[in-house]
Amino acid sequence: EVRKSEAEKTKLARFDALTGLANRAEIGNLLRQTVSGQGARSAALFLIDLDRFKNVNDTLGHPAGDALLKQVAQRLANAIGANGQVGRLGGDEFKVVLPVKTTRTHLDALARAIIESVSRPYIIDGSQVSIGASLGIAIAPEDGRTADDLTRNADLALYAAKAAGRGVHRFYSSDMHASANRRRELEADLER
C-alpha cells in the first residue's frame, strides 16, 4: 500500500490528473532535455490552444468541458503517436515536443492533421460539440537554442495564428518578435 501510494504521488507530480498527459513541469523538462546537450539539438515545439472551448464550459458546464479535454487529449496523443510527447499546460492549452529532426513540410502536414482531428465534432453528454485549434510552431535551433526561447517564439507564432482567424497554424518568424516588441512599446507609451 505504501509503495502503491508513493507510485501514485510520483505519477501525479508528472502527469495531468484529468487527461493523463504530461503536465506543465514534465513537458517543460522534456523540452529542456531535448534542446540541451552538446551542440544545437534539433527539435520542434507546438503550442496548441483550443478555439471556442470557453463556450463549452459556459453552455454545458465544467464537467462537459473536462470530458471534452479528455477526448482532445486522446486525439492529440493519437495524432502525434511515437513521434513526440504531448503535454497539457493547463486550461485548454497543450504543448507538443517533437525531439527529432524533421522538415517544415512534415511539421506543416502534422499541424494540419492535428487541427483537422481536433476540429471534428465531439459527442459530450448526448450533445454534439464543435471546437477548433490554433497552433504555433518553433523549431530548434533556428528559432531558439533554449527551452525558454523556443516556448516564447512558439507562443508568438500561436498569437499570430489566432490573429489570422483561428483554426490555422503559423511557424515562428523573426518579424513576429519585432511586432511583439512594437506592441509592447506602444502599450507602455499609452500607459505613460
N, CA, C and O of each residue as an XYZ file, in Angstrom:
768
protein
N       0.819     -1.203      0.000
C       0.000      0.000      0.000
C       0.859      1.261      0.000
O       0.544      2.239     -0.678
N       1.952      1.227      0.773
C       2.859      2.387      0.831
C       3.501      2.601     -0.530
O       3.556      3.727     -1.025
N       4.000      1.495     -1.153
C       4.610      1.607     -2.480
C       3.603      2.087     -3.506
O       3.926      2.905     -4.368
N       2.402      1.587     -3.415
C       1.342      1.995     -4.338
C       1.038      3.481     -4.168
O       0.858      4.195     -5.155
N       0.982      3.938     -2.951
C       0.722      5.349     -2.659
C       1.857      6.238     -3.172
O       1.608      7.306     -3.732
N       3.101      5.798     -2.981
C       4.253      6.559     -3.474
C       4.256      6.621     -4.999
O       4.553      7.664     -5.583
N       3.927      5.504     -5.637
C       3.869      5.484     -7.103
C       2.790      6.440     -7.604
O       2.987      7.115     -8.615
N       1.657      6.508     -6.915
C       0.576      7.415     -7.299
C       1.010      8.873     -7.135
O       0.710      9.712     -7.984
N       1.710      9.170     -6.050
C       2.209     10.532     -5.830
C       3.195     10.935     -6.924
O       3.149     12.057     -7.429
N       4.085     10.013     -7.283
C       5.065     10.279     -8.339
C       4.360     10.538     -9.658
O       4.726     11.453    -10.395
N       3.353      9.736     -9.954
C       2.600      9.912    -11.198
C       1.900     11.268    -11.220
O       1.942     11.973    -12.228
N       1.258     11.633    -10.112
C       0.545     12.917    -10.049
C       1.494     14.105    -10.177
O       1.099     15.164    -10.666
N       2.735     13.935     -9.744
C       3.715     15.020     -9.844
C       4.156     15.235    -11.285
O       4.641     16.314    -11.625
N       3.998     14.225    -12.138
C       4.496     14.314    -13.507
C       3.401     14.389    -14.571
O       3.651     14.835    -15.691
N       2.199     13.956    -14.225
C       1.147     13.855    -15.234
C      -0.108     14.606    -14.810
O      -0.427     14.708    -13.625
N      -0.801     15.122    -15.800
C      -2.043     15.845    -15.589
C      -3.110     14.878    -15.084
O      -3.358     13.849    -15.712
N      -3.739     15.196    -13.964
C      -4.714     14.298    -13.347
C      -5.943     14.084    -14.230
O      -6.531     13.003    -14.208
N      -6.339     15.091    -15.003
C      -7.544     14.980    -15.820
C      -7.313     14.160    -17.086
O      -8.086     13.251    -17.390
N      -6.249     14.480    -17.821
C      -6.052     13.882    -19.143
C      -5.065     12.725    -19.172
O      -5.078     11.925    -20.107
N      -4.214     12.626    -18.164
C      -3.173     11.607    -18.163
C      -1.951     11.988    -18.986
O      -0.974     11.240    -19.031
N      -1.999     13.157    -19.643
C      -0.847     13.641    -20.411
C       0.219     14.160    -19.449
O      -0.044     14.368    -18.265
N       1.411     14.363    -19.970
C       2.456     15.013    -19.179
C       1.944     16.381    -18.728
O       1.251     17.071    -19.476
N       2.292     16.768    -17.494
C       1.858     18.084    -17.020
C       2.861     19.156    -17.445
O       3.849     18.863    -18.117
N       2.597     20.392    -17.049
C       3.439     21.531    -17.438
C       4.911     21.292    -17.069
O       5.800     21.523    -17.889
N       5.162     20.840    -15.860
C       6.540     20.633    -15.409
C       7.213     19.519    -16.207
O       8.361     19.661    -16.629
N       6.509     18.422    -16.410
C       7.095     17.268    -17.106
C       7.404     17.591    -18.572
O       8.483     17.258    -19.062
N       6.472     18.232    -19.269
C       6.704     18.546    -20.688
C       7.785     19.618    -20.810
O       8.550     19.627    -21.774
N       7.846     20.527    -19.823
C       8.922     21.525    -19.805
C      10.287     20.884    -19.620
O      11.255     21.268    -20.277
N      10.364     19.895    -18.715
C      11.625     19.164    -18.511
C      12.035     18.432    -19.781
O      13.209     18.429    -20.150
N      11.065     17.810    -20.450
C      11.369     17.092    -21.692
C      11.926     18.050    -22.743
O      12.895     17.725    -23.428
N      11.316     19.229    -22.872
C      11.813     20.204    -23.842
C      13.230     20.641    -23.490
O      14.088     20.726    -24.368
N      13.484     20.920    -22.203
C      14.833     21.327    -21.783
C      15.852     20.229    -22.091
O      16.938     20.518    -22.594
N      15.513     18.981    -21.796
C      16.421     17.867    -22.072
C      16.643     17.703    -23.575
O      17.744     17.367    -24.012
N      15.604     17.938    -24.354
C      15.690     17.749    -25.801
C      16.624     18.761    -26.443
O      17.408     18.404    -27.323
N      16.553     20.026    -26.015
C      17.367     21.054    -26.668
C      18.719     21.277    -26.002
O      19.568     21.978    -26.552
N      18.933     20.685    -24.816
C      20.224     20.882    -24.152
C      21.211     19.823    -24.632
O      20.867     18.947    -25.424
N      22.396     19.916    -24.156
C      23.425     18.950    -24.547
C      24.449     19.603    -25.445
O      24.439     20.819    -25.636
N      25.319     18.803    -25.987
C      26.380     19.338    -26.832
C      25.830     19.737    -28.182
O      25.091     18.988    -28.821
N      26.200     20.916    -28.600
C      25.755     21.410    -29.902
C      24.283     21.777    -29.870
O      23.607     21.616    -28.854
N      23.815     22.258    -30.964
C      22.413     22.651    -31.067
C      21.601     21.435    -31.485
O      21.809     20.883    -32.565
N      20.681     21.021    -30.631
C      19.861     19.856    -30.913
C      18.621     20.277    -31.684
O      18.009     21.302    -31.384
N      18.262     19.488    -32.665
C      17.064     19.764    -33.453
C      15.838     19.264    -32.713
O      15.844     18.184    -32.122
N      14.801     20.060    -32.756
C      13.519     19.698    -32.147
C      12.478     20.676    -32.664
O      12.806     21.738    -33.193
N      11.229     20.302    -32.500
C      10.142     21.215    -32.835
C       9.205     21.290    -31.646
O       9.024     20.317    -30.914
N       8.618     22.453    -31.467
C       7.672     22.687    -30.386
C       6.379     23.225    -30.967
O       6.386     24.206    -31.711
N       5.270     22.584    -30.629
C       3.937     23.065    -30.994
C       3.262     23.560    -29.725
O       3.241     22.851    -28.719
N       2.717     24.749    -29.760
C       1.809     25.217    -28.716
C       0.416     25.231    -29.337
O       0.211     25.787    -30.417
N      -0.531     24.618    -28.649
C      -1.881     24.456    -29.174
C      -2.861     25.078    -28.195
O      -2.803     24.829    -26.991
N      -3.755     25.888    -28.728
C      -4.807     26.490    -27.928
C      -6.138     26.141    -28.587
O      -6.294     26.282    -29.800
N      -7.088     25.688    -27.785
C      -8.387     25.309    -28.334
C      -9.230     26.546    -28.602
O      -9.286     27.459    -27.779
N      -9.878     26.570    -29.747
C     -10.765     27.668    -30.121
C     -12.194     27.305    -29.698
O     -12.636     26.173    -29.896
N     -12.894     28.247    -29.130
C     -14.297     28.103    -28.716
C     -14.498     27.136    -27.550
O     -15.615     26.675    -27.318
N     -13.440     26.828    -26.823
C     -13.580     25.926    -25.673
C     -14.385     26.579    -24.557
O     -15.192     25.916    -23.905
N     -14.173     27.864    -24.334
C     -14.885     28.577    -23.262
C     -16.398     28.464    -23.447
O     -17.141     28.383    -22.469
N     -16.853     28.459    -24.705
C     -18.286     28.326    -24.966
C     -18.839     27.012    -24.424
O     -19.973     26.963    -23.948
N     -18.045     25.956    -24.497
C     -18.487     24.653    -23.979
C     -18.663     24.736    -22.473
O     -19.688     24.304    -21.947
N     -17.679     25.286    -21.770
C     -17.800     25.443    -20.321
C     -18.988     26.322    -19.957
O     -19.722     26.024    -19.015
N     -19.176     27.405    -20.707
C     -20.252     28.344    -20.392
C     -21.635     27.757    -20.647
O     -22.566     28.024    -19.887
N     -21.785     26.959    -21.707
C     -23.114     26.450    -22.065
C     -23.421     25.074    -21.489
O     -24.560     24.812    -21.103
N     -22.433     24.194    -21.423
C     -22.683     22.827    -20.958
C     -22.136     22.556    -19.560
O     -22.473     21.541    -18.950
N     -21.294     23.456    -19.048
C     -20.743     23.287    -17.710
C     -19.337     22.711    -17.721
O     -18.872     22.161    -18.719
N     -18.680     22.854    -16.588
C     -17.284     22.409    -16.471
C     -17.110     20.893    -16.567
O     -16.103     20.444    -17.115
N     -18.050     20.081    -16.059
C     -17.878     18.630    -16.269
C     -17.853     18.264    -17.761
O     -17.100     17.378    -18.167
N     -18.666     18.936    -18.570
C     -18.642     18.692    -20.023
C     -17.317     19.168    -20.606
O     -16.750     18.519    -21.486
N     -16.825     20.303    -20.116
C     -15.523     20.800    -20.562
C     -14.414     19.815    -20.231
O     -13.517     19.588    -21.043
N     -14.474     19.227    -19.034
C     -13.476     18.228    -18.648
C     -13.550     16.993    -19.551
O     -12.522     16.464    -19.974
N     -14.768     16.542    -19.842
C     -14.940     15.386    -20.735
C     -14.374     15.701    -22.123
O     -13.746     14.850    -22.754
N     -14.602     16.923    -22.585
C     -14.074     17.343    -23.876
C     -12.547     17.356    -23.869
O     -11.922     16.900    -24.826
N     -11.945     17.873    -22.803
C     -10.481     17.915    -22.709
C      -9.881     16.511    -22.757
O      -8.823     16.312    -23.354
N     -10.539     15.549    -22.143
C     -10.057     14.160    -22.189
C     -10.066     13.636    -23.624
O      -9.127     12.965    -24.053
N     -11.129     13.945    -24.357
C     -11.206     13.484    -25.742
C     -10.177     14.192    -26.621
O      -9.560     13.569    -27.485
N      -9.995     15.483    -26.402
C      -8.978     16.229    -27.156
C      -7.598     15.639    -26.879
O      -6.808     15.448    -27.804
N      -7.304     15.349    -25.611
C      -6.007     14.779    -25.241
C      -5.769     13.470    -25.990
O      -4.664     13.216    -26.470
N      -6.804     12.646    -26.087
C      -6.674     11.368    -26.797
C      -6.407     11.595    -28.281
O      -5.572     10.912    -28.875
N      -7.109     12.545    -28.878
C      -6.888     12.833    -30.304
C      -5.485     13.360    -30.547
O      -4.842     12.989    -31.529
N      -5.004     14.225    -29.655
C      -3.643     14.758    -29.811
C      -2.609     13.642    -29.684
O      -1.671     13.564    -30.478
N      -2.784     12.784    -28.688
C      -1.847     11.682    -28.500
C      -1.849     10.761    -29.719
O      -0.793     10.285    -30.138
N      -3.018     10.510    -30.284
C      -3.109      9.666    -31.478
C      -2.426     10.328    -32.677
O      -1.735      9.662    -33.449
N      -2.621     11.636    -32.829
C      -2.032     12.353    -33.967
C      -0.504     12.386    -33.880
O       0.175     12.278    -34.901
N       0.030     12.534    -32.690
C       1.484     12.623    -32.504
C       2.114     11.235    -32.505
O       3.206     11.048    -33.042
N       1.440     10.276    -31.913
C       1.962      8.911    -31.870
C       3.310      8.845    -31.188
O       3.543      9.512    -30.179
N       4.198      8.036    -31.745
C       5.519      7.841    -31.156
C       6.511      8.917    -31.595
O       7.681      8.863    -31.216
N       6.064      9.892    -32.385
C       6.966     10.938    -32.883
C       7.349     11.965    -31.838
O       8.352     12.662    -31.996
N       6.565     12.071    -30.765
C       6.843     13.084    -29.769
C       6.025     12.874    -28.528
O       5.451     11.805    -28.317
N       5.972     13.906    -27.700
C       5.260     13.845    -26.426
C       4.272     15.002    -26.350
O       4.604     16.136    -26.696
N       3.063     14.708    -25.898
C       2.027     15.718    -25.722
C       1.885     16.004    -24.243
O       1.909     15.087    -23.421
N       1.738     17.281    -23.901
C       1.503     17.663    -22.514
C       0.395     18.696    -22.435
O       0.123     19.422    -23.391
N      -0.232     18.743    -21.280
C      -1.262     19.766    -21.039
C      -0.671     20.817    -20.118
O      -0.189     20.510    -19.028
N      -0.716     22.064    -20.572
C      -0.173     23.160    -19.783
C      -1.155     23.618    -18.722
O      -0.765     24.175    -17.696
N      -2.428     23.378    -18.976
C      -3.490     23.826    -18.085
C      -4.598     24.405    -18.932
O      -4.376     24.780    -20.084
N      -5.794     24.481    -18.367
C      -6.919     25.009    -19.131
C      -7.067     24.273    -20.442
O      -7.143     23.045    -20.475
N      -7.106     25.035    -21.526
C      -7.256     24.426    -22.857
C      -5.992     24.601    -23.696
O      -6.059     24.733    -24.918
N      -4.845     24.600    -23.027
C      -3.563     24.776    -23.715
C      -2.735     23.493    -23.635
O      -2.634     22.853    -22.589
N      -2.153     23.149    -24.768
C      -1.348     21.939    -24.865
C      -0.010     22.267    -25.503
O       0.131     23.250    -26.230
N       0.966     21.422    -25.215
C       2.313     21.584    -25.764
C       2.732     20.234    -26.329
O       2.492     19.193    -25.718
N       3.363     20.262    -27.505
C       3.877     19.043    -28.119
C       5.365     19.243    -28.376
O       5.773     20.228    -28.993
N       6.166     18.302    -27.900
C       7.610     18.316    -28.145
C       7.922     17.193    -29.113
O       7.638     16.025    -28.845
N       8.510     17.559    -30.240
C       8.945     16.588    -31.251
C      10.469     16.581    -31.240
O      11.095     17.471    -31.816
N      11.074     15.587    -30.591
C      12.523     15.609    -30.383
C      13.351     15.070    -31.537
O      14.502     14.679    -31.341
N      12.796     15.044    -32.710
C      13.535     14.506    -33.856
C      13.663     15.568    -34.937
O      12.818     16.454    -35.062
N      14.721     15.466    -35.703
C      14.910     16.395    -36.818
C      13.895     16.041    -37.900
O      13.758     14.880    -38.285
N      13.197     17.042    -38.373
C      12.188     16.828    -39.403
C      12.104     18.066    -40.288
O      12.708     19.095    -39.983
N      11.375     17.971    -41.353
C      11.270     19.091    -42.292
C      10.065     19.957    -41.962
O       9.135     19.520    -41.284
N      10.095     21.187    -42.450
C       8.943     22.078    -42.286
C       7.720     21.500    -42.989
O       6.591     21.685    -42.535
N       7.948     20.801    -44.097
C       6.840     20.186    -44.821
C       6.146     19.149    -43.950
O       4.917     19.091    -43.906
N       6.934     18.330    -43.255
C       6.355     17.325    -42.357
C       5.635     17.999    -41.195
O       4.537     17.582    -40.829
N       6.236     19.033    -40.610
C       5.607     19.747    -39.500
C       4.313     20.417    -39.946
O       3.330     20.442    -39.204
N       4.318     20.964    -41.170
C       3.124     21.581    -41.729
C       2.001     20.545    -41.845
O       0.861     20.811    -41.463
N       2.330     19.373    -42.370
C       1.332     18.307    -42.534
C       0.822     17.829    -41.174
O      -0.371     17.571    -41.014
N       1.714     17.712    -40.203
C       1.319     17.275    -38.868
C       0.416     18.312    -38.203
O      -0.578     17.954    -37.571
N       0.753     19.577    -38.341
C      -0.079     20.642    -37.773
C      -1.478     20.637    -38.389
O      -2.472     20.787    -37.679
N      -1.552     20.464    -39.697
C      -2.859     20.393    -40.366
C      -3.654     19.180    -39.873
O      -4.863     19.269    -39.662
N      -2.971     18.051    -39.693
C      -3.645     16.839    -39.207
C      -4.184     17.039    -37.793
O      -5.282     16.584    -37.473
N      -3.413     17.715    -36.953
C      -3.864     17.994    -35.587
C      -5.099     18.881    -35.605
O      -6.085     18.593    -34.927
N      -5.047     19.958    -36.377
C      -6.186     20.877    -36.446
C      -7.431     20.153    -36.965
O      -8.530     20.338    -36.442
N      -7.244     19.328    -37.999
C      -8.377     18.586    -38.558
C      -8.943     17.614    -37.525
O     -10.161     17.516    -37.376
N      -8.087     16.903    -36.821
C      -8.534     15.933    -35.828
C      -9.279     16.602    -34.680
O     -10.365     16.165    -34.297
N      -8.692     17.662    -34.134
C      -9.315     18.354    -33.002
C     -10.621     19.032    -33.419
O     -11.524     19.189    -32.597
N     -10.727     19.431    -34.678
C     -11.901     20.165    -35.150
C     -13.088     19.271    -35.511
O     -14.191     19.777    -35.720
N     -12.886     17.957    -35.587
C     -14.023     17.066    -35.840
C     -14.975     17.133    -34.653
O     -14.523     17.299    -33.521
N     -16.281     17.010    -34.881
C     -17.253     17.121    -33.777
C     -17.052     16.058    -32.691
O     -16.539     14.968    -32.945
N     -17.466     16.409    -31.493
C     -17.421     15.538    -30.323
C     -18.854     15.323    -29.846
O     -19.726     16.156    -30.090
N     -19.090     14.214    -29.172
C     -20.367     13.990    -28.500
C     -20.086     14.019    -27.003
O     -19.365     13.172    -26.475
N     -20.661     14.997    -26.334
C     -20.482     15.174    -24.896
C     -21.872     15.152    -24.262
O     -22.700     16.016    -24.550
N     -22.127     14.179    -23.411
C     -23.427     14.052    -22.728
C     -24.593     14.155    -23.702
O     -25.593     14.814    -23.416
N     -24.462     13.509    -24.840
C     -25.532     13.484    -25.823
C     -25.614     14.715    -26.716
O     -26.458     14.769    -27.611
N     -24.760     15.695    -26.491
C     -24.759     16.909    -27.311
C     -23.550     16.899    -28.236
O     -22.460     16.484    -27.843
N     -23.748     17.356    -29.460
C     -22.629     17.497    -30.385
C     -21.942     18.819    -30.115
O     -22.588     19.863    -30.022
N     -20.635     18.765    -29.990
C     -19.827     19.935    -29.674
C     -18.764     20.098    -30.750
O     -18.116     19.131    -31.150
N     -18.594     21.328    -31.210
C     -17.548     21.619    -32.196
C     -16.630     22.699    -31.645
O     -17.073     23.756    -31.195
N     -15.352     22.403    -31.694
C     -14.333     23.378    -31.312
C     -13.297     23.390    -32.422
O     -13.479     22.738    -33.450
N     -12.243     24.105    -32.230
C     -11.148     24.130    -33.190
C      -9.839     24.232    -32.440
O      -9.807     24.138    -31.213
N      -8.769     24.423    -33.173
C      -7.453     24.558    -32.562
C      -6.608     25.507    -33.389
O      -6.705     25.548    -34.616
N      -5.790     26.259    -32.703
C      -4.788     27.115    -33.332
C      -3.434     26.650    -32.831
O      -3.293     26.251    -31.675
N      -2.431     26.702    -33.714
C      -1.102     26.184    -33.383
C      -0.017     27.189    -33.687
O      -0.064     27.891    -34.696
N       0.961     27.250    -32.803
C       2.189     27.996    -33.051
C       3.352     27.024    -33.041
O       3.415     26.137    -32.190
N       4.274     27.183    -33.982
C       5.378     26.241    -34.132
C       6.716     26.978    -34.086
O       6.906     27.993    -34.756
N       7.626     26.452    -33.291
C       9.005     26.943    -33.263
C       9.930     25.737    -33.417
O       9.649     24.656    -32.899
N      11.031     25.935    -34.131
C      11.954     24.850    -34.435
C      13.336     25.191    -33.894
O      13.861     26.278    -34.135
N      13.917     24.245    -33.157
C      15.287     24.423    -32.654
C      16.249     23.816    -33.667
O      15.923     22.800    -34.281
N      17.407     24.399    -33.854
C      17.941     25.550    -33.127
C      17.659     26.902    -33.780
O      17.954     27.936    -33.182
N      17.096     26.923    -34.989
C      16.971     28.212    -35.682
C      16.037     29.210    -34.995
O      16.254     30.417    -35.102
N      15.009     28.737    -34.296
C      14.068     29.646    -33.630
C      14.369     29.806    -32.153
O      13.646     30.510    -31.448
N      15.409     29.173    -31.680
C      15.789     29.272    -30.282
C      16.638     28.090    -29.879
O      16.428     26.965    -30.332
N      17.609     28.366    -29.013
C      18.517     27.305    -28.569
C      18.207     26.851    -27.152
O      18.801     25.891    -26.660
N      17.273     27.541    -26.490
C      16.880     27.137    -25.139
C      15.379     26.869    -25.125
O      14.638     27.297    -26.010
N      14.959     26.147    -24.095
C      13.534     25.841    -23.950
C      12.722     27.130    -23.803
O      11.628     27.244    -24.356
N      13.258     28.095    -23.060
C      12.527     29.355    -22.866
C      12.373     30.127    -24.173
O      11.303     30.661    -24.462
N      13.446     30.182    -24.960
C      13.372     30.889    -26.246
C      12.382     30.212    -27.188
O      11.582     30.881    -27.841
N      12.438     28.893    -27.254
C      11.509     28.161    -28.124
C      10.067     28.374    -27.695
O       9.189     28.585    -28.532
N       9.824     28.320    -26.393
C       8.460     28.498    -25.878
C       7.956     29.900    -26.191
O       6.821     30.067    -26.639
N       8.790     30.906    -25.957
C       8.385     32.285    -26.252
C       8.069     32.443    -27.744
O       7.080     33.081    -28.105
N       8.892     31.875    -28.593
C       8.696     32.034    -30.032
C       7.511     31.221    -30.544
O       6.800     31.669    -31.443
N       7.293     30.045    -29.988
C       6.092     29.271    -30.361
C       4.843     30.014    -29.902
O       3.813     29.973    -30.574
N       4.931     30.690    -28.764
C       3.803     31.472    -28.267
C       3.507     32.656    -29.195
O       2.344     32.972    -29.443
N       4.545     33.304    -29.702
C       4.343     34.389    -30.666
C       3.697     33.863    -31.946
O       2.839     34.524    -32.531
N       4.111     32.674    -32.378
C       3.511     32.063    -33.570
C       2.048     31.701    -33.306
O       1.206     31.843    -34.193
N       1.741     31.234    -32.094
C       0.354     30.926    -31.730
C      -0.493     32.196    -31.739
O      -1.628     32.190    -32.216
N       0.056     33.270    -31.216
C      -0.647     34.560    -31.221
C      -0.963     34.977    -32.663
O      -2.055     35.470    -32.945
N      -0.006     34.777    -33.567
C      -0.217     35.109    -34.984
C      -1.288     34.212    -35.600
O      -2.082     34.671    -36.421
N      -1.315     32.940    -35.211
C      -2.339     32.014    -35.731
C      -3.725     32.453    -35.281
O      -4.671     32.438    -36.069
N      -3.846     32.838    -34.032
C      -5.154     33.289    -33.527
C      -5.565     34.591    -34.210
O      -6.741     34.786    -34.515
N      -4.612     35.472    -34.448
C      -4.910     36.730    -35.130
C      -5.322     36.500    -36.579
O      -6.033     37.318    -37.160
N      -4.879     35.392    -37.162
C      -5.199     35.083    -38.559
C      -6.587     34.463    -38.713
O      -6.987     34.106    -39.821
N      -7.309     34.335    -37.625
C      -8.675     33.838    -37.723
C      -8.908     32.496    -37.081
O      -9.990     31.930    -37.233
N      -7.953     31.974    -36.384
C      -8.084     30.707    -35.664
C      -8.220     29.529    -36.612
O      -8.514     29.689    -37.796
N      -8.001     28.354    -36.066
C      -8.086     27.154    -36.877
C      -6.959     27.021    -37.885
O      -7.070     26.284    -38.865
N      -5.872     27.741    -37.638
C      -4.718     27.699    -38.533
C      -3.453     27.514    -37.692
O      -3.496     27.560    -36.462
N      -2.344     27.308    -38.369
C      -1.067     27.235    -37.680
C      -0.110     28.231    -38.315
O      -0.248     28.600    -39.482
N       0.849     28.649    -37.532
C       1.875     29.557    -38.021
C       3.224     29.104    -37.486
O       3.350     28.684    -36.336
N       4.229     29.199    -38.348
C       5.605     28.984    -37.940
C       6.150     30.309    -37.425
O       5.787     31.371    -37.931
N       7.016     30.249    -36.426
C       7.640     31.453    -35.910
C       8.520     32.080    -36.985
O       9.196     31.380    -37.740
N       8.499     33.398    -37.042
C       9.447     34.151    -37.861
C       9.902     35.356    -37.044
O       9.177     35.829    -36.169
N      11.084     35.842    -37.327
C      11.668     36.912    -36.514
C      10.835     38.191    -36.549
O      10.884     38.977    -35.603
N      10.073     38.416    -37.620
C       9.246     39.623    -37.655
C       8.137     39.573    -36.606
O       7.623     40.621    -36.215
N       7.755     38.381    -36.140
C       6.763     38.269    -35.066
C       7.317     38.859    -33.775
O       6.597     39.511    -33.018
N       8.606     38.623    -33.532
C       9.241     39.158    -32.329
C       9.305     40.685    -32.398
O       9.028     41.372    -31.414
N       9.669     41.204    -33.562
C       9.735     42.656    -33.737
C       8.354     43.280    -33.556
O       8.225     44.343    -32.948
N       7.327     42.624    -34.081
C       5.957     43.117    -33.942
C       5.519     43.119    -32.479
O       4.874     44.064    -32.023
N       5.867     42.066    -31.746
C       5.512     41.991    -30.323
C       6.222     43.098    -29.544
O       5.639     43.698    -28.641
N       7.490     43.367    -29.896
C       8.212     44.452    -29.220
C       7.572     45.804    -29.502
O       7.455     46.636    -28.602
N       7.154     46.029    -30.756
C       6.482     47.295    -31.090
C       5.175     47.429    -30.307
O       4.860     48.505    -29.799
N       4.422     46.343    -30.211
C       3.161     46.349    -29.477
C       3.404     46.652    -27.995
O       2.670     47.434    -27.390
N       4.441     46.026    -27.409
C       4.770     46.253    -26.007
C       5.175     47.709    -25.774
O       4.765     48.320    -24.787
N       5.988     48.268    -26.692
C       6.406     49.666    -26.568
C       5.213     50.607    -26.692
O       5.122     51.596    -25.965
N       4.307     50.302    -27.604
C       3.115     51.128    -27.768
C       2.254     51.101    -26.511
O       1.760     52.138    -26.069
N       2.075     49.914    -25.937
C       1.287     49.801    -24.705
C       1.938     50.580    -23.579
O       1.247     51.238    -22.802
N       3.282     50.514    -23.478
C       3.994     51.264    -22.429
C       3.821     52.770    -22.653
O       3.611     53.522    -21.702
N       3.911     53.203    -23.909
C       3.707     54.628    -24.207
C       2.294     55.058    -23.840
O       2.104     56.134    -23.273
N       1.314     54.243    -24.152
C      -0.078     54.590    -23.828
C      -0.296     54.670    -22.315
O      -1.031     55.532    -21.834
N       0.345     53.767    -21.572
C       0.212     53.819    -20.112
C       0.820     55.096    -19.552
O       0.267     55.717    -18.644
N       1.992     55.486    -20.119
C       2.641     56.730    -19.643
C       1.789     57.920    -20.043
O       2.143     59.061    -19.747
